[in-house]
N, CA, C and O atoms as a printed pandas DataFrame, in Angstrom:
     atom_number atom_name residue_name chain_id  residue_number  x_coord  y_coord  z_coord
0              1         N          UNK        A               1   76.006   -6.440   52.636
1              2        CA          UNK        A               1   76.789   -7.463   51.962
2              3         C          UNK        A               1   77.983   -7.854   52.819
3              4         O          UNK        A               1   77.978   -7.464   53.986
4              5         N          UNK        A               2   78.900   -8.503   52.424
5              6        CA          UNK        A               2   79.763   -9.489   53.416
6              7         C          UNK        A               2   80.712   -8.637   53.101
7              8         O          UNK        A               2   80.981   -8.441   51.916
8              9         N          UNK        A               3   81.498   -7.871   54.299
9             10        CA          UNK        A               3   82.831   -7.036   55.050
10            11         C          UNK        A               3   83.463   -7.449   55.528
11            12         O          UNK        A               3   83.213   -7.786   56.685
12            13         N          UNK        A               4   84.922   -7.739   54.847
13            14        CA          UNK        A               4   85.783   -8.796   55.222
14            15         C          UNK        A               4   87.079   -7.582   56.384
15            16         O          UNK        A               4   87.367   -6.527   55.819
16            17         N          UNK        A               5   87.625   -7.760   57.596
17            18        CA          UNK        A               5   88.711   -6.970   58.118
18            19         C          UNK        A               5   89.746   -7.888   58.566
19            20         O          UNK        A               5   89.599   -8.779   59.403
20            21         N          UNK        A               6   90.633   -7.638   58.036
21            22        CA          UNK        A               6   92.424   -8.015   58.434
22            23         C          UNK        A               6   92.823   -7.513   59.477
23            24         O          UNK        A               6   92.476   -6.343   59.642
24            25         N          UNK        A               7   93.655   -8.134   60.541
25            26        CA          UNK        A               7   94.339   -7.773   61.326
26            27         C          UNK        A               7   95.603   -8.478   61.713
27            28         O          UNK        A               7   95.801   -9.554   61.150
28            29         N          UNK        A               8   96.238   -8.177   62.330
29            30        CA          UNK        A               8   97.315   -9.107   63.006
30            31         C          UNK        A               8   98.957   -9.102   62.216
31            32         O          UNK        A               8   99.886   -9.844   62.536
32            33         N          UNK        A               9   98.975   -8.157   61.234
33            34        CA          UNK        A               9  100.112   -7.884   60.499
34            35         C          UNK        A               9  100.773   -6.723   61.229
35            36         O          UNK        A               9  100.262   -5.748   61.780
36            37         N          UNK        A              10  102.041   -7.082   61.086
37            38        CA          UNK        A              10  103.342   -6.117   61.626
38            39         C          UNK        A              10  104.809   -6.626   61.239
39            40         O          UNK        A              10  104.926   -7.648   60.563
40            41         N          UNK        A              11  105.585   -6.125   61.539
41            42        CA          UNK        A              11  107.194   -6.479   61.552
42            43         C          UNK        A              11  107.397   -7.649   62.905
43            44         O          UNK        A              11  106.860   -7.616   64.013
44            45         N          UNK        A              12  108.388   -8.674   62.333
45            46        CA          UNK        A              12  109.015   -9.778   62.793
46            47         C          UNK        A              12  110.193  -10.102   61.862
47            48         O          UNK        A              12  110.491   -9.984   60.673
48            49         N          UNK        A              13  110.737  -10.592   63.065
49            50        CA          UNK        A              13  112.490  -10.942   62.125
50            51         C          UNK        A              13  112.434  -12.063   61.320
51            52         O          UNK        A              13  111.248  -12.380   61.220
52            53         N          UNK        A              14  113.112  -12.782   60.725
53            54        CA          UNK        A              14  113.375  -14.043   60.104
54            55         C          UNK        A              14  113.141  -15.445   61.411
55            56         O          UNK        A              14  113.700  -15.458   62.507
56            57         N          UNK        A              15  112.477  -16.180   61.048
57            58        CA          UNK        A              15  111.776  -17.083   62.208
58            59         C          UNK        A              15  111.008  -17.066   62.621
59            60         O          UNK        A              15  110.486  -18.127   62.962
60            61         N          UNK        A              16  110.329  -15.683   62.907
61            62        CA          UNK        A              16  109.597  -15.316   63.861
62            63         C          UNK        A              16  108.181  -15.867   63.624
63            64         O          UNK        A              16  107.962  -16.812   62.866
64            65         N          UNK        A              17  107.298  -15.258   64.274
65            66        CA          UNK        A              17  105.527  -15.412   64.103
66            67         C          UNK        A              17  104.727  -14.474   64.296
67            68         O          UNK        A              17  104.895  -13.669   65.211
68            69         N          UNK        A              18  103.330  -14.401   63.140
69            70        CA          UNK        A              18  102.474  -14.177   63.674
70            71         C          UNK        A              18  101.307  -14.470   63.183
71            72         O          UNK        A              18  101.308  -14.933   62.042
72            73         N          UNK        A              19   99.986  -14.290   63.886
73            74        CA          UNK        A              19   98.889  -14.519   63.334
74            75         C          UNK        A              19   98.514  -13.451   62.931
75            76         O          UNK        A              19   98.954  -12.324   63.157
76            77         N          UNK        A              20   97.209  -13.982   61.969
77            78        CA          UNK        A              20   96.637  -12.720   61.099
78            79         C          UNK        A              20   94.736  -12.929   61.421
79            80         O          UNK        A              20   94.334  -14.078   61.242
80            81         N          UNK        A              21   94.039  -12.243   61.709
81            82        CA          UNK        A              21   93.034  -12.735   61.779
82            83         C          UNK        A              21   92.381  -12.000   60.673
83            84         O          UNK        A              21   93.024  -11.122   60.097
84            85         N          UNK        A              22   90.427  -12.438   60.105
85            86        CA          UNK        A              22   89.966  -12.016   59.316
86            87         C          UNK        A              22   88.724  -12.239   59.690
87            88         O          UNK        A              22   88.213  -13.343   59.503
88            89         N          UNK        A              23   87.977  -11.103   60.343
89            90        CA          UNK        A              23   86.720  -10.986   60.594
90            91         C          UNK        A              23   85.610  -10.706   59.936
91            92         O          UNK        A              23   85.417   -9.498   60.079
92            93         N          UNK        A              24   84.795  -11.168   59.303
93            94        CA          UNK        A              24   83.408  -11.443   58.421
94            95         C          UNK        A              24   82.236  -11.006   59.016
95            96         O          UNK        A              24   81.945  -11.476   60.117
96            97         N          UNK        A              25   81.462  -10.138   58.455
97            98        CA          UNK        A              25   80.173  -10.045   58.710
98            99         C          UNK        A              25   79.470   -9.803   57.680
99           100         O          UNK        A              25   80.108   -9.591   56.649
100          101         N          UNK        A              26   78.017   -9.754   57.608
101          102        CA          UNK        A              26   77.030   -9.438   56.531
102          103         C          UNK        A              26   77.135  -11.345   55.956
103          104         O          UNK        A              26   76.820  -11.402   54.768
104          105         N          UNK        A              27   77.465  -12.673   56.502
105          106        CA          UNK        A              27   77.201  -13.283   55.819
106          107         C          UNK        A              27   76.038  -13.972   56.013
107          108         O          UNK        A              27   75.412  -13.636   57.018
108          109         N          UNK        A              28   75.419  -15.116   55.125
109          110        CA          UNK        A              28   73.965  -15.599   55.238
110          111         C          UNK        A              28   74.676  -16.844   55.894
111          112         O          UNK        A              28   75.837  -17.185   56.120
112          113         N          UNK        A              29   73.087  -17.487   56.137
113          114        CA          UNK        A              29   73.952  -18.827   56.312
114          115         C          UNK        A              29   74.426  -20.245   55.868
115          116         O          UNK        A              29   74.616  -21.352   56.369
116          117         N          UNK        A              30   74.552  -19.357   54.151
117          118        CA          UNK        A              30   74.989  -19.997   53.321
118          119         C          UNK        A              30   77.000  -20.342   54.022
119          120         O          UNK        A              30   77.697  -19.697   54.805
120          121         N          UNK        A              31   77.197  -21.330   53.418
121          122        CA          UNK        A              31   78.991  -21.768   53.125
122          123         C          UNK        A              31   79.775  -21.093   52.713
123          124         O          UNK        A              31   79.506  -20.592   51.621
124          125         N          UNK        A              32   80.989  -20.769   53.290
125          126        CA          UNK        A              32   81.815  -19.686   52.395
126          127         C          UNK        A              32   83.312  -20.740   52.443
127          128         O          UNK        A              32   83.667  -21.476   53.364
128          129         N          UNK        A              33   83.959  -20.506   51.177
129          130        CA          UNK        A              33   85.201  -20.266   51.198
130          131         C          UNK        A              33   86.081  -19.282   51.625
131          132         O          UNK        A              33   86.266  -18.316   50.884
132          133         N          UNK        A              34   86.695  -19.362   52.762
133          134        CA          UNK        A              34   87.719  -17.817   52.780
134          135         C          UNK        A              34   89.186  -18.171   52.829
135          136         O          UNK        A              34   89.786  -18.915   53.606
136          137         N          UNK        A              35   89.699  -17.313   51.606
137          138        CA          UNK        A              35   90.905  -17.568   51.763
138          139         C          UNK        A              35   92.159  -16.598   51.940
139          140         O          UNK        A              35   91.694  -15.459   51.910
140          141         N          UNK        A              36   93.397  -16.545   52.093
141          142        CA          UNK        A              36   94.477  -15.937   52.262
142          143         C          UNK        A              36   95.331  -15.229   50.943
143          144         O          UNK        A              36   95.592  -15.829   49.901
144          145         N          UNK        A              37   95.597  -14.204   51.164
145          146        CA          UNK        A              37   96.351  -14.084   49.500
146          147         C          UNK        A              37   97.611  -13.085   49.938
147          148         O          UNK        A              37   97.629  -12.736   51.118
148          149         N          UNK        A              38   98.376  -12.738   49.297
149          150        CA          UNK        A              38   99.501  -12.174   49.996
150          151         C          UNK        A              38   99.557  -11.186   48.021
151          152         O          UNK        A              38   99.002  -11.357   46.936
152          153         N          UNK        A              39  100.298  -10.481   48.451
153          154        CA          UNK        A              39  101.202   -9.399   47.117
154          155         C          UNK        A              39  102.168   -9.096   47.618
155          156         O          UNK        A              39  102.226   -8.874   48.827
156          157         N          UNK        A              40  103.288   -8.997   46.734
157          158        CA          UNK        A              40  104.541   -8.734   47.177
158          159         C          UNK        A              40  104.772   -7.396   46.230
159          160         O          UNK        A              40  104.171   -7.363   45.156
160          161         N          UNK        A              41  105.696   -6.207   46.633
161          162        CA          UNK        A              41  105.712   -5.627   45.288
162          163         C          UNK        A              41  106.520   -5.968   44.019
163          164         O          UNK        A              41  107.510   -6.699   43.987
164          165         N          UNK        A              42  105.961   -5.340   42.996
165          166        CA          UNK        A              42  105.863   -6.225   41.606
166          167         C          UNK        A              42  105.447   -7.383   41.435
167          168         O          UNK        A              42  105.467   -7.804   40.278
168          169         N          UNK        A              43  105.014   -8.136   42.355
169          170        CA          UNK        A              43  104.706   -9.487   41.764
170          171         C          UNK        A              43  102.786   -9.897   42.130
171          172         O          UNK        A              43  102.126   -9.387   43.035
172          173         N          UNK        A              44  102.397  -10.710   41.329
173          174        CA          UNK        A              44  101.455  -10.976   41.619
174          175         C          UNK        A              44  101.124  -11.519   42.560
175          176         O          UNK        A              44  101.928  -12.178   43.219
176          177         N          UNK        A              45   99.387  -11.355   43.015
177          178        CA          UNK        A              45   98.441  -11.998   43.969
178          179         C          UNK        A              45   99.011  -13.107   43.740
179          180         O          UNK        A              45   99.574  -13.499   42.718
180          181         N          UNK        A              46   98.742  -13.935   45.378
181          182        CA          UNK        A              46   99.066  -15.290   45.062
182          183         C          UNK        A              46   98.459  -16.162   46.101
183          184         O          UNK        A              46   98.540  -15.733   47.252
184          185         N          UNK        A              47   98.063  -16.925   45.979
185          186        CA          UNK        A              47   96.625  -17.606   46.821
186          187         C          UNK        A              47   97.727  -17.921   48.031
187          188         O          UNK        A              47   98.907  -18.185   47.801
188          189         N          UNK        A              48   97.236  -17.859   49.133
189          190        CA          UNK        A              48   98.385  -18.773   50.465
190          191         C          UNK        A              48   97.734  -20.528   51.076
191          192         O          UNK        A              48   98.247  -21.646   51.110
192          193         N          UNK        A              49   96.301  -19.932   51.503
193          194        CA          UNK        A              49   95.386  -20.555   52.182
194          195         C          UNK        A              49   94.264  -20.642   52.083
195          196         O          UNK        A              49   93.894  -19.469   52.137
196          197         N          UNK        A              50   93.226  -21.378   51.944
197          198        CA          UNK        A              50   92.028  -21.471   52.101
198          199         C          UNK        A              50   91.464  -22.242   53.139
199          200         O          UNK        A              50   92.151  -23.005   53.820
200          201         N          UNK        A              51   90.172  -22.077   53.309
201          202        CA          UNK        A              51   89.221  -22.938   54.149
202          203         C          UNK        A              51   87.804  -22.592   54.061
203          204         O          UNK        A              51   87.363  -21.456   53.889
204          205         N          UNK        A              52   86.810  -24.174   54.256
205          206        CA          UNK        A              52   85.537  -23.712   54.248
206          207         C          UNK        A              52   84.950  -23.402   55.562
207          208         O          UNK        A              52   85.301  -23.837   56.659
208          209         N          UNK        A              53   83.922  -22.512   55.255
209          210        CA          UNK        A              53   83.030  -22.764   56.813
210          211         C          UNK        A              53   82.204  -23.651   57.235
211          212         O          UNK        A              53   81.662  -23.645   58.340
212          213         N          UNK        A              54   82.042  -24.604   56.220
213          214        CA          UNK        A              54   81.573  -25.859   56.207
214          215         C          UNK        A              54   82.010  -26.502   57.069
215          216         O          UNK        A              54   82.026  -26.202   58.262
216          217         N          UNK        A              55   82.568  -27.819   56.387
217          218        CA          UNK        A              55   83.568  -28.983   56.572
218          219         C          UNK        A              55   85.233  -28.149   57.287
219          220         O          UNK        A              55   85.752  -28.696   58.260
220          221         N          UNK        A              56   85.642  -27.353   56.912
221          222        CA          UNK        A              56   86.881  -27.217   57.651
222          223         C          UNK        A              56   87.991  -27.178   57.020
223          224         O          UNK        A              56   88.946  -26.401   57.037
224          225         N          UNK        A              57   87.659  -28.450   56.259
225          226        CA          UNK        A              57   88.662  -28.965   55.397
226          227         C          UNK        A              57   90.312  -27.599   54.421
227          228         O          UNK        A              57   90.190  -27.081   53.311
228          229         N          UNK        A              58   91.162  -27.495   55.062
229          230        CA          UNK        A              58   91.863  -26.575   54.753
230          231         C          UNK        A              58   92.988  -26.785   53.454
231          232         O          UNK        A              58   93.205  -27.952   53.130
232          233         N          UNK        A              59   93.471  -26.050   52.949
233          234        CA          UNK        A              59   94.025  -25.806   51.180
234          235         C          UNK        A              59   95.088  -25.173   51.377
235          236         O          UNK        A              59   94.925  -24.024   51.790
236          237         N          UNK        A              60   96.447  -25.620   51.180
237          238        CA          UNK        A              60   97.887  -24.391   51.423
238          239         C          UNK        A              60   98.965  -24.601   50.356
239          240         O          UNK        A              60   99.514  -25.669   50.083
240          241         N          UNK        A              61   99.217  -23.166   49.689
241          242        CA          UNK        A              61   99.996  -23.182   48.841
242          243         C          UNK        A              61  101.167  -24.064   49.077
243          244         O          UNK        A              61  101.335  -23.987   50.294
244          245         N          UNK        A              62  102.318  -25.079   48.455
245          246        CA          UNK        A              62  103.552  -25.227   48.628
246          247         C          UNK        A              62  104.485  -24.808   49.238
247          248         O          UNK        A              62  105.179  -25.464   50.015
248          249         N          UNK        A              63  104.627  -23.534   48.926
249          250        CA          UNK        A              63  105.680  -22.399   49.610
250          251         C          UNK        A              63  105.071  -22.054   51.091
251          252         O          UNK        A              63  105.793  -21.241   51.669
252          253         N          UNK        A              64  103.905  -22.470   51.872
253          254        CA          UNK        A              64  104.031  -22.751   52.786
254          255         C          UNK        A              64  103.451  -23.513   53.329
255          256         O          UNK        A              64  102.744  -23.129   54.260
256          257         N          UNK        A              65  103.498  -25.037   52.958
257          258        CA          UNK        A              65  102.893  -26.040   53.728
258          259         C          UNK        A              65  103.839  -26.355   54.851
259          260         O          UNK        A              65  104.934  -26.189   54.313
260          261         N          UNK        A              66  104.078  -26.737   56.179
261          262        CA          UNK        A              66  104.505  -26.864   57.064
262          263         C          UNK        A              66  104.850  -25.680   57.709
263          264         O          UNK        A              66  105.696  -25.982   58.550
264          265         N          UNK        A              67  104.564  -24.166   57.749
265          266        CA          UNK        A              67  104.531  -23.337   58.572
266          267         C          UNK        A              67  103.121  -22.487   58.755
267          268         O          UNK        A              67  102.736  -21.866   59.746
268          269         N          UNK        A              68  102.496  -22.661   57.506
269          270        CA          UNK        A              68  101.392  -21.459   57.990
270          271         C          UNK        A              68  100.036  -22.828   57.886
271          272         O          UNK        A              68   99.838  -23.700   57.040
272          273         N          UNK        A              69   99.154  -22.389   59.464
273          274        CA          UNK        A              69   97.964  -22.811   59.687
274          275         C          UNK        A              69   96.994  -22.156   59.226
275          276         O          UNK        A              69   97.090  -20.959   59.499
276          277         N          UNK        A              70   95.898  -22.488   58.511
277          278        CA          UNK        A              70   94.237  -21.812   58.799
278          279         C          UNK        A              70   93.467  -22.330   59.454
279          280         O          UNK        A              70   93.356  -23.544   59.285
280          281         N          UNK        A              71   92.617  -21.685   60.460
281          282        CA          UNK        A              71   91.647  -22.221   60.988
282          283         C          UNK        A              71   90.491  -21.316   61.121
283          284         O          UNK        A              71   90.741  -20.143   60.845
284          285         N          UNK        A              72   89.143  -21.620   61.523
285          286        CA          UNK        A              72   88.137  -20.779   61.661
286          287         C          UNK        A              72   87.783  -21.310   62.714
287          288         O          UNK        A              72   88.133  -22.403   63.159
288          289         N          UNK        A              73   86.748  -20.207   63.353
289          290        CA          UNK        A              73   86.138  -20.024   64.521
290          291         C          UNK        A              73   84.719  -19.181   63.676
291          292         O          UNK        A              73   84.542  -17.988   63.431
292          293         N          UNK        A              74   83.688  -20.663   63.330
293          294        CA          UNK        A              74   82.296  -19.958   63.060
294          295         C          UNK        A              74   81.515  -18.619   63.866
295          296         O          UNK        A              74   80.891  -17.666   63.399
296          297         N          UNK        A              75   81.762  -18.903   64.920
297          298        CA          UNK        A              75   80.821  -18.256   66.033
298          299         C          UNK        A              75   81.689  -17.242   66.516
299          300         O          UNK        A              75   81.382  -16.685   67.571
300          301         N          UNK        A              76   82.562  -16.963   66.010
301          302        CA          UNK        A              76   82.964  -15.668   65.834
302          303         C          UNK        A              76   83.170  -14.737   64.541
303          304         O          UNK        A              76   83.557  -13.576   64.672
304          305         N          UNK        A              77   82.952  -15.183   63.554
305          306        CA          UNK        A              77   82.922  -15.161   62.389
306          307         C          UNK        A              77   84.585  -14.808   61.763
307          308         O          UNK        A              77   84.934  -14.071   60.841
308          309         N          UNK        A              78   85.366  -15.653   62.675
309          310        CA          UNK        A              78   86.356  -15.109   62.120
310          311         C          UNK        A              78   87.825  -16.546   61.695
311          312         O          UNK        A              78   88.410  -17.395   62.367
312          313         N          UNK        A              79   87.857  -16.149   60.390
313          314        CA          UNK        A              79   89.667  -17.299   60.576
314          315         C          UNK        A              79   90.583  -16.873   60.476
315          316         O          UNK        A              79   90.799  -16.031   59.603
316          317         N          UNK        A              80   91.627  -17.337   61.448
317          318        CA          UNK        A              80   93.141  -16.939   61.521
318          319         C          UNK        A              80   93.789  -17.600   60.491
319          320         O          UNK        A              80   93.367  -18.519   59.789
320          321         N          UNK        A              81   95.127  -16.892   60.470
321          322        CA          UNK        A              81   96.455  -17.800   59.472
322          323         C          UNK        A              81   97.216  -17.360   60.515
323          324         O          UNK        A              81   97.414  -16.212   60.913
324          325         N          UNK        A              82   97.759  -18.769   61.047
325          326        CA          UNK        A              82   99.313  -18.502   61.783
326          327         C          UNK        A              82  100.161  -18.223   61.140
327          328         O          UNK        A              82   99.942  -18.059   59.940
328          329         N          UNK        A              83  101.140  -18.098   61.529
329          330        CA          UNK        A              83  102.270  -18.006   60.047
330          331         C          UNK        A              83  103.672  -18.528   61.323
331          332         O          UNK        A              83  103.803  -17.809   62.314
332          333         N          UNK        A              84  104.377  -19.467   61.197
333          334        CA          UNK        A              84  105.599  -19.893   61.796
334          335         C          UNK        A              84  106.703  -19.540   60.943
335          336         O          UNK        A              84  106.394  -19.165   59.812
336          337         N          UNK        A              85  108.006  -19.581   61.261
337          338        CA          UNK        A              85  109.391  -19.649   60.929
338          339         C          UNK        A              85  109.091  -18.691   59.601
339          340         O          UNK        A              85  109.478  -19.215   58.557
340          341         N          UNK        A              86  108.554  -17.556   59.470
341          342        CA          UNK        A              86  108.860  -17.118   58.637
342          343         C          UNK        A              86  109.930  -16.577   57.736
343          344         O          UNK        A              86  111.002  -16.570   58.341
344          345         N          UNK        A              87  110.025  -16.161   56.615
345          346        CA          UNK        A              87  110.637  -15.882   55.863
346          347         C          UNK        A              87  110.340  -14.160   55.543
347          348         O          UNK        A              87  109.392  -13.426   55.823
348          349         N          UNK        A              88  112.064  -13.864   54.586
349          350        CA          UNK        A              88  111.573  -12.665   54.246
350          351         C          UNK        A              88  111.197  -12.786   52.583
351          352         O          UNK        A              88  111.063  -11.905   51.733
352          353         N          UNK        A              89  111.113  -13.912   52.521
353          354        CA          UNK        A              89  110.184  -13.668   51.085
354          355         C          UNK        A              89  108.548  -13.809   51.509
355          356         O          UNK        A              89  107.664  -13.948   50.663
356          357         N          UNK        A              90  108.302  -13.749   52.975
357          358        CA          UNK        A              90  106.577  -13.829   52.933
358          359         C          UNK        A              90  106.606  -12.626   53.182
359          360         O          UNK        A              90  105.564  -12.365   53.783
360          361         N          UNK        A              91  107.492  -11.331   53.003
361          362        CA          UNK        A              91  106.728  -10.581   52.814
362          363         C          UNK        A              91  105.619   -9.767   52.079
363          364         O          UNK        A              91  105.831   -9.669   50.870
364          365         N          UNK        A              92  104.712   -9.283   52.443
365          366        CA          UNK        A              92  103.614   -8.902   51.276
366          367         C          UNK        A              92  102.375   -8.422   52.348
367          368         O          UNK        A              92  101.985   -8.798   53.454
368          369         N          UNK        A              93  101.991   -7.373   51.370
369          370        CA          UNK        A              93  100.159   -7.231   52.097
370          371         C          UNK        A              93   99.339   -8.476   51.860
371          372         O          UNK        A              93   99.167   -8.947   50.736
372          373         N          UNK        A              94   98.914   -8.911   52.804
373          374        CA          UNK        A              94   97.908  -10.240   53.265
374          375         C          UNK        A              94   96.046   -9.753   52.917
375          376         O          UNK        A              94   95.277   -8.867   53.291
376          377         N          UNK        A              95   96.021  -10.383   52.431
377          378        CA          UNK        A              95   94.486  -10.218   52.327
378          379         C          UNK        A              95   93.456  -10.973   52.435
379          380         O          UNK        A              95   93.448  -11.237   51.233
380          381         N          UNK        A              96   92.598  -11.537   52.820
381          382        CA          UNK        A              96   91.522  -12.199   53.237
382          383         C          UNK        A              96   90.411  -12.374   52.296
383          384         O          UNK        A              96   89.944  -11.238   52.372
384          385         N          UNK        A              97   89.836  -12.843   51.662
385          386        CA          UNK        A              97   89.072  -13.711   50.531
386          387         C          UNK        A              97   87.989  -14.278   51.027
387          388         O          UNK        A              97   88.048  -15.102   51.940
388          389         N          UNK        A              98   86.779  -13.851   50.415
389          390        CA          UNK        A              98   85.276  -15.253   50.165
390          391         C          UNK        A              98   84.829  -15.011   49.523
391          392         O          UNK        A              98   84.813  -13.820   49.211
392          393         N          UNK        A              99   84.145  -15.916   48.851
393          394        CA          UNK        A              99   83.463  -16.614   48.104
394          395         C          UNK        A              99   82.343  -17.767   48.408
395          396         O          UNK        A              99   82.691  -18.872   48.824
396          397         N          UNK        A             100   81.080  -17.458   48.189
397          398        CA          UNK        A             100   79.625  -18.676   48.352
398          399         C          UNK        A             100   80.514  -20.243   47.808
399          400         O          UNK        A             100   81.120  -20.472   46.761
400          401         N          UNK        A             101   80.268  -21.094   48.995
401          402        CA          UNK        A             101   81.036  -22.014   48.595
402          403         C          UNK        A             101   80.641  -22.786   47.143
403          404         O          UNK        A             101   81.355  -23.387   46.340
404          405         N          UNK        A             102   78.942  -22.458   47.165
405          406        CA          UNK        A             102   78.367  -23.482   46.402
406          407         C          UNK        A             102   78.220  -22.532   44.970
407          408         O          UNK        A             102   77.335  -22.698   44.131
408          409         N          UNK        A             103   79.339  -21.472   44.901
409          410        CA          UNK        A             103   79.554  -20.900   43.899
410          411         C          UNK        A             103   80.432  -21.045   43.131
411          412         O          UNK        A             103   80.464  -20.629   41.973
412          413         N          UNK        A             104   81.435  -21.799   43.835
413          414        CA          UNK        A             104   82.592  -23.195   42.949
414          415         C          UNK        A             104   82.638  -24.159   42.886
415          416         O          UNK        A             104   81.924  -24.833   43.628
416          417         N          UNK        A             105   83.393  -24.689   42.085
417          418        CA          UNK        A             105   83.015  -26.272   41.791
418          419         C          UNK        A             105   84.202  -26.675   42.792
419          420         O          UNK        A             105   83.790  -27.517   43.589
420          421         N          UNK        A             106   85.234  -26.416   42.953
421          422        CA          UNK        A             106   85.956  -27.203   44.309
422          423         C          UNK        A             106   86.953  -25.735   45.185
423          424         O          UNK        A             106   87.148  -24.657   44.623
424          425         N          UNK        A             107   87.351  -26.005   46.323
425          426        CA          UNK        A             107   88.309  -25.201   46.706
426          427         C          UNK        A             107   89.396  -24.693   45.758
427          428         O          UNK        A             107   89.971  -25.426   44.953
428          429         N          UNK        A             108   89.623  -23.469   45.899
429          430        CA          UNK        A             108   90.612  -23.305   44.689
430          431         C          UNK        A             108   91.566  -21.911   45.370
431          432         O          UNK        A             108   90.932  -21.161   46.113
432          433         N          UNK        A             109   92.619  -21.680   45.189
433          434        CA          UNK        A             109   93.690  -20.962   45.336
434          435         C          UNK        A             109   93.951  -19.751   44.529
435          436         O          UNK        A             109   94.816  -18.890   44.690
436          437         N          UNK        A             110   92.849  -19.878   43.451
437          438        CA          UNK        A             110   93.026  -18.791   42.352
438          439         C          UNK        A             110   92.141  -17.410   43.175
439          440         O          UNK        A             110   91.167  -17.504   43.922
440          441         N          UNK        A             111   92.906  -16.099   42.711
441          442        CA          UNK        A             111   92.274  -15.286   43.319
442          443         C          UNK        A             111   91.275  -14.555   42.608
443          444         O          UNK        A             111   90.634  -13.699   43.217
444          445         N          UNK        A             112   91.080  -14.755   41.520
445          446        CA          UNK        A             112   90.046  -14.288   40.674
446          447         C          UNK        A             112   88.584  -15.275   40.715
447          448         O          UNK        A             112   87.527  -15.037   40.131
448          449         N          UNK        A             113   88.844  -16.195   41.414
449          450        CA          UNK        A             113   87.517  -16.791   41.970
450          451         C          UNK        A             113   86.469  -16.522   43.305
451          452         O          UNK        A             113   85.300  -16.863   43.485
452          453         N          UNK        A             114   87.574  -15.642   44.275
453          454        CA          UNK        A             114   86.998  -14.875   45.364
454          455         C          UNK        A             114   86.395  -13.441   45.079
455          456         O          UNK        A             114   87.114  -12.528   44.673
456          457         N          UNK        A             115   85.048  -13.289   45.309
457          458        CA          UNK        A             115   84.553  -11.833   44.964
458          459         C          UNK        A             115   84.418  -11.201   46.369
459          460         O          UNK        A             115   84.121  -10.026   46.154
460          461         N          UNK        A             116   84.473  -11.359   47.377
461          462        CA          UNK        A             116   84.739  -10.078   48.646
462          463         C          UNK        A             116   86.309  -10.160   48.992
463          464         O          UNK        A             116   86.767  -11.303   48.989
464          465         N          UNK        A             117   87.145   -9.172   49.271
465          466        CA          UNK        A             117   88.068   -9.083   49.812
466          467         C          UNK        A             117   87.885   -7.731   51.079
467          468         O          UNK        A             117   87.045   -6.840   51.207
468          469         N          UNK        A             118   88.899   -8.049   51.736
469          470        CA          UNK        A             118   89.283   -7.304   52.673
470          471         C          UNK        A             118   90.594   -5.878   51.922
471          472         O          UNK        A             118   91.036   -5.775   50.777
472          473         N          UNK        A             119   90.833   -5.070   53.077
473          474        CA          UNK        A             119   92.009   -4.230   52.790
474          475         C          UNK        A             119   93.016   -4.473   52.725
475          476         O          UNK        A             119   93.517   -3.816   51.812
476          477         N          UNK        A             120   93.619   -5.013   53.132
477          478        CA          UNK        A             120   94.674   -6.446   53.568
478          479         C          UNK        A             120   95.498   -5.443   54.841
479          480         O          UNK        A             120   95.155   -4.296   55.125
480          481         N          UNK        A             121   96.848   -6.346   55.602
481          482        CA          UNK        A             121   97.383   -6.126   56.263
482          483         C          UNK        A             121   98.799   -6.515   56.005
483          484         O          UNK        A             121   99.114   -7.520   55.367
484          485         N          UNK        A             122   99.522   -5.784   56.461
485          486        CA          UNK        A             122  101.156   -5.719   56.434
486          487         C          UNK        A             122  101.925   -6.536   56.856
487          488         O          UNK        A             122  101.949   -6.545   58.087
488          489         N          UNK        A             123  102.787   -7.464   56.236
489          490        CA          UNK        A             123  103.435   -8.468   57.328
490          491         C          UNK        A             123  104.642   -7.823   56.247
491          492         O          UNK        A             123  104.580   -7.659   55.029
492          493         N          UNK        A             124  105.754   -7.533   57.221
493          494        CA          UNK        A             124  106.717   -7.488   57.153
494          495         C          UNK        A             124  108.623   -8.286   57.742
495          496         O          UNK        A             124  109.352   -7.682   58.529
496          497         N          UNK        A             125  108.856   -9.145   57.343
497          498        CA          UNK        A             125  109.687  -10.366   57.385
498          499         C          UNK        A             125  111.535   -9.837   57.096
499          500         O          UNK        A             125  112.162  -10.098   56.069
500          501         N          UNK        A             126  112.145   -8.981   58.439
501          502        CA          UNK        A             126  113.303   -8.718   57.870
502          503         C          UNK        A             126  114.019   -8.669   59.394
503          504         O          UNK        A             126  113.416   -8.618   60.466
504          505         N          UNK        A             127  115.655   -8.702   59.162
505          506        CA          UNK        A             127  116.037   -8.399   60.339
506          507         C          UNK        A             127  116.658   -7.042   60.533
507          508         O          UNK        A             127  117.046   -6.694   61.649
């Protein structure tokens, strides 16, 4: 079945960057949605990013449209999230998301619509 792995989380100051990657295997060659989700403690999951492996076409929460990118790389089975000028409210464990695309009716941000996740990874945002 489809094994989602996180990487690319660590400590950076306020501004700083980094990418996160999320490597996939076990999938068919059916369409997937994969998306980004972050937890902060006490607070809830909260969708960041999406994208299909389809079309491309990419989905980003508010709180970070103009700093964090998604992109995929099919033929590696893997998509990054950049993350620019961060903040220390992005901190949170990051986690990586899919879902059969043609198992929703549109892209969506909710995290109770993704059934594989990853372990997630650590981004930590302080000076």
């Amino acid at each position: 079945q489809v094994q989602l792995v996180e990487s690319g989380g660590g400590s950076v100051q306020p501004g700083g960057s980094l990418r996160l990657s999320c490597t996939a295997s076990g999938f068919t060659s059916d369409f997937y949605a994969i998306g980004w989700f972050r937890q902060a403690p006490g607070k809830e999951r909260e969708g960041v990013s999406c994208i299909s492996t389809g079309d491309g076409i990419p989905l980003y929460a508010d709180s970070v449209k103009g700093r964090f990118t998604i992109s995929r790389d099919n033929a590696k089975s893997t998509v990054y999230l950049q993350m620019n000028t961060l903040k220390p409210e992005d901190t949170a464990v990051y986690y990586c998301a899919a879902v059969l695309l043609r198992q929703i009716a549109t892209m969506t941000l909710s995290p109770d619509i993704y059934d594989y996740w990853g372990q997630g990874t650590q981004v930590t945002v302080s000076s």
